[in-house]
mmCIF file of C-alpha atoms in Angstrom:
data_model
loop_
_atom_site.group_PDB
_atom_site.id
_atom_site.type_symbol
_atom_site.label_atom_id
_atom_site.label_comp_id
_atom_site.label_asym_id
_atom_site.label_seq_id
_atom_site.Cartn_x
_atom_site.Cartn_y
_atom_site.Cartn_z
ATOM 1 C CA THR A 1 -8.045 -17.810 -2.065
ATOM 2 C CA VAL A 2 -4.917 -18.097 -4.201
ATOM 3 C CA LEU A 3 -3.069 -15.484 -2.144
ATOM 4 C CA ALA A 4 -4.134 -17.089 1.135
ATOM 5 C CA MET A 5 -2.911 -20.477 -0.084
ATOM 6 C CA ALA A 6 0.328 -18.940 -1.349
ATOM 7 C CA GLY A 7 0.842 -17.236 1.995
ATOM 8 C CA ASP A 8 0.333 -20.482 3.887
ATOM 9 C CA ALA A 9 2.667 -22.367 1.556
ATOM 10 C CA TRP A 10 5.338 -19.677 1.768
ATOM 11 C CA ALA A 11 5.201 -19.628 5.550
ATOM 12 C CA ASP A 12 5.302 -23.439 5.733
ATOM 13 C CA ARG A 13 8.146 -23.941 3.304
ATOM 14 C CA ALA A 14 10.332 -20.872 3.771
ATOM 15 C CA GLY A 15 10.477 -21.089 7.535
ATOM 16 C CA GLY A 16 12.013 -18.510 9.802
ATOM 17 C CA THR A 17 10.868 -14.974 10.297
ATOM 18 C CA SER A 18 10.898 -14.091 6.605
ATOM 19 C CA GLY A 19 8.625 -17.032 5.796
ATOM 20 C CA ALA A 20 6.178 -15.972 8.480
ATOM 21 C CA LEU A 21 6.242 -12.341 7.301
ATOM 22 C CA TRP A 22 5.715 -13.218 3.641
ATOM 23 C CA GLY A 23 2.968 -15.608 4.717
ATOM 24 C CA VAL A 24 1.005 -12.998 6.663
ATOM 25 C CA ALA A 25 1.588 -10.402 3.940
ATOM 26 C CA LEU A 26 0.085 -12.617 1.250
ATOM 27 C CA ARG A 27 -2.707 -13.843 3.501
ATOM 28 C CA GLY A 28 -3.555 -10.256 4.533
ATOM 29 C CA TRP A 29 -3.486 -9.106 0.923
ATOM 30 C CA GLY A 30 -5.762 -11.946 -0.115
ATOM 31 C CA ALA A 31 -8.211 -11.227 2.699
ATOM 32 C CA ALA A 32 -8.776 -7.758 1.232
ATOM 33 C CA LEU A 33 -9.827 -9.311 -2.075
ATOM 34 C CA THR A 34 -12.693 -11.573 -3.037
ATOM 35 C CA ASP A 35 -13.100 -14.600 -5.257
ATOM 36 C CA ARG A 36 -16.398 -13.261 -6.600
ATOM 37 C CA ASP A 37 -15.973 -9.595 -7.481
ATOM 38 C CA ALA A 38 -13.944 -8.180 -10.334
ATOM 39 C CA LEU A 39 -10.456 -7.146 -9.326
ATOM 40 C CA THR A 40 -10.062 -3.372 -9.400
ATOM 41 C CA PRO A 41 -6.992 -1.199 -8.829
ATOM 42 C CA ALA A 42 -8.628 0.032 -5.597
ATOM 43 C CA HIS A 43 -8.964 -3.554 -4.348
ATOM 44 C CA VAL A 44 -5.320 -4.256 -5.140
ATOM 45 C CA ALA A 45 -4.205 -1.111 -3.314
ATOM 46 C CA ALA A 46 -6.349 -2.054 -0.317
ATOM 47 C CA GLY A 47 -4.760 -5.492 -0.401
ATOM 48 C CA ALA A 48 -1.274 -3.986 -0.318
ATOM 49 C CA GLU A 49 -2.250 -1.897 2.686
ATOM 50 C CA ALA A 50 -3.744 -4.938 4.443
ATOM 51 C CA GLY A 51 -0.622 -6.978 3.750
ATOM 52 C CA LEU A 52 1.567 -4.200 5.119
ATOM 53 C CA GLN A 53 -0.538 -3.925 8.279
ATOM 54 C CA ALA A 54 -0.274 -7.688 8.822
ATOM 55 C CA VAL A 55 3.527 -7.501 8.547
ATOM 56 C CA LEU A 56 3.676 -4.537 10.915
ATOM 57 C CA ARG A 57 1.556 -6.374 13.489
ATOM 58 C CA LEU A 58 3.530 -9.596 13.343
ATOM 59 C CA GLY A 59 7.063 -8.297 12.925
ATOM 60 C CA GLY A 60 6.982 -5.079 14.919
ATOM 61 C CA ALA A 61 9.345 -3.311 12.517
ATOM 62 C CA HIS A 62 9.132 0.394 11.767
ATOM 63 C CA PRO A 63 10.439 2.419 8.841
ATOM 64 C CA GLY A 64 14.174 2.871 9.244
ATOM 65 C CA ASP A 65 14.739 -0.500 10.954
ATOM 66 C CA LYS A 66 16.333 -1.919 7.760
ATOM 67 C CA THR A 67 13.670 -4.501 7.024
ATOM 68 C CA LEU A 68 11.208 -5.199 4.235
ATOM 69 C CA VAL A 69 8.933 -2.619 5.895
ATOM 70 C CA ASP A 70 11.261 0.030 4.445
ATOM 71 C CA VAL A 71 10.065 -1.116 1.012
ATOM 72 C CA PHE A 72 6.548 -2.325 1.720
ATOM 73 C CA LEU A 73 5.402 1.017 3.163
ATOM 74 C CA PRO A 74 6.500 3.199 0.214
ATOM 75 C CA PHE A 75 5.266 0.532 -2.207
ATOM 76 C CA ALA A 76 1.781 0.529 -0.653
ATOM 77 C CA GLU A 77 1.687 4.333 -0.379
ATOM 78 C CA THR A 78 2.768 4.814 -3.994
ATOM 79 C CA LEU A 79 0.318 2.210 -5.245
ATOM 80 C CA ARG A 80 -2.538 3.869 -3.335
ATOM 81 C CA ALA A 81 -1.597 7.360 -4.561
ATOM 82 C CA ALA A 82 -1.371 6.222 -8.186
ATOM 83 C CA VAL A 83 -4.713 4.411 -7.979
ATOM 84 C CA ASP A 84 -6.316 7.429 -6.323
ATOM 85 C CA ASP A 85 -4.943 9.569 -9.182
ATOM 86 C CA GLY A 86 -6.793 7.325 -11.636
ATOM 87 C CA ALA A 87 -3.875 5.290 -12.976
ATOM 88 C CA ALA A 88 -4.631 1.904 -14.475
ATOM 89 C CA LEU A 89 -3.391 -1.036 -12.408
ATOM 90 C CA ALA A 90 -0.354 -1.747 -14.602
ATOM 91 C CA GLU A 91 0.793 1.873 -14.405
ATOM 92 C CA ALA A 92 0.050 2.201 -10.695
ATOM 93 C CA TRP A 93 1.984 -1.001 -9.974
ATOM 94 C CA ARG A 94 4.893 0.153 -12.170
ATOM 95 C CA ARG A 95 5.167 3.368 -10.170
ATOM 96 C CA ALA A 96 4.998 1.441 -6.894
ATOM 97 C CA ALA A 97 7.620 -1.069 -8.076
ATOM 98 C CA THR A 98 9.956 1.748 -9.092
ATOM 99 C CA ARG A 99 9.531 3.354 -5.672
ATOM 100 C CA ALA A 100 10.072 -0.037 -3.999
ATOM 101 C CA THR A 101 13.344 -0.503 -5.881
ATOM 102 C CA GLU A 102 14.571 2.940 -4.811
ATOM 103 C CA ALA A 103 13.578 2.233 -1.214
ATOM 104 C CA ALA A 104 15.325 -1.160 -1.243
ATOM 105 C CA GLU A 105 18.543 0.403 -2.496
ATOM 106 C CA ALA A 106 18.290 3.079 0.216
ATOM 107 C CA THR A 107 18.327 0.414 2.948
ATOM 108 C CA ALA A 108 22.051 0.067 2.281
ATOM 109 C CA GLU A 109 22.587 3.244 4.298
ATOM 110 C CA LEU A 110 20.615 2.000 7.305
ATOM 111 C CA SER A 111 21.831 0.134 10.359
ATOM 112 C CA PRO A 112 19.578 -2.830 11.201
ATOM 113 C CA LYS A 113 17.522 -2.577 14.364
ATOM 114 C CA LEU A 114 15.647 -5.895 14.000
ATOM 115 C CA GLY A 115 16.107 -9.241 12.359
ATOM 116 C CA ARG A 116 18.968 -11.465 11.401
ATOM 117 C CA ALA A 117 21.241 -8.580 10.314
ATOM 118 C CA ARG A 118 21.016 -6.750 13.660
ATOM 119 C CA PRO A 119 24.083 -8.405 15.208
ATOM 120 C CA LEU A 120 26.113 -7.250 12.189
ATOM 121 C CA ALA A 121 24.935 -3.657 12.699
ATOM 122 C CA GLU A 122 27.635 -1.362 11.365
ATOM 123 C CA ARG A 123 29.102 -4.034 9.088
ATOM 124 C CA SER A 124 25.797 -4.205 7.221
ATOM 125 C CA ILE A 125 25.959 -0.522 6.287
ATOM 126 C CA GLY A 126 26.625 -0.309 2.572
ATOM 127 C CA HIS A 127 24.605 -3.461 1.875
ATOM 128 C CA PRO A 128 20.852 -3.384 1.229
ATOM 129 C CA ASP A 129 18.514 -5.492 3.338
ATOM 130 C CA ALA A 130 17.805 -8.880 1.777
ATOM 131 C CA GLY A 131 14.092 -8.783 2.625
ATOM 132 C CA ALA A 132 13.783 -5.316 1.144
ATOM 133 C CA ILE A 133 15.503 -6.431 -2.044
ATOM 134 C CA SER A 134 13.286 -9.526 -2.329
ATOM 135 C CA LEU A 135 10.121 -7.448 -2.027
ATOM 136 C CA ALA A 136 11.350 -4.979 -4.649
ATOM 137 C CA LEU A 137 12.255 -7.836 -7.016
ATOM 138 C CA CYS A 138 8.813 -9.400 -6.611
ATOM 139 C CA ALA A 139 7.170 -6.019 -7.242
ATOM 140 C CA ARG A 140 9.194 -5.551 -10.443
ATOM 141 C CA VAL A 141 8.311 -9.018 -11.746
ATOM 142 C CA VAL A 142 4.604 -8.370 -11.190
ATOM 143 C CA ALA A 143 4.973 -4.972 -12.893
ATOM 144 C CA GLU A 144 6.482 -6.666 -15.951
ATOM 145 C CA GLU A 145 3.677 -9.227 -16.058
ATOM 146 C CA LEU A 146 0.978 -6.558 -15.746
ATOM 147 C CA ALA A 147 2.610 -4.508 -18.511
ATOM 148 C CA ALA A 148 2.724 -7.554 -20.774
ATOM 149 C CA GLY A 149 -0.801 -8.158 -19.956
#
């Protein structure tokens, strides 16, 4: 419920494409969870995958398009792999956040194919995608909170 409400609020207040994408990501993530059952690492990983799928459906971006998908996909894959390897949630999230940060930095070498940066194309090379950076920053903050836990 909290993630669904956060997704709605983000979409309402942020506006634009990024607001809509963050909104569906949080809403999708929340839909994979429950208010009744204990939160497990497997549930969290499933939520990440559901959030990613919601973003892919709405935005139509693919890896390499220089969007937050370039971070969300490796984040979700790394989180799932760590959980499947038996890592505790804090450790699994830390690994995923580290991978997300690397992926966000790597977007600097890409030329945008979608979104607001597309008209800048070649001029954006050398600069990471803002959506990718924001997702990596959020992942790192959550990792710190889980570690402090």
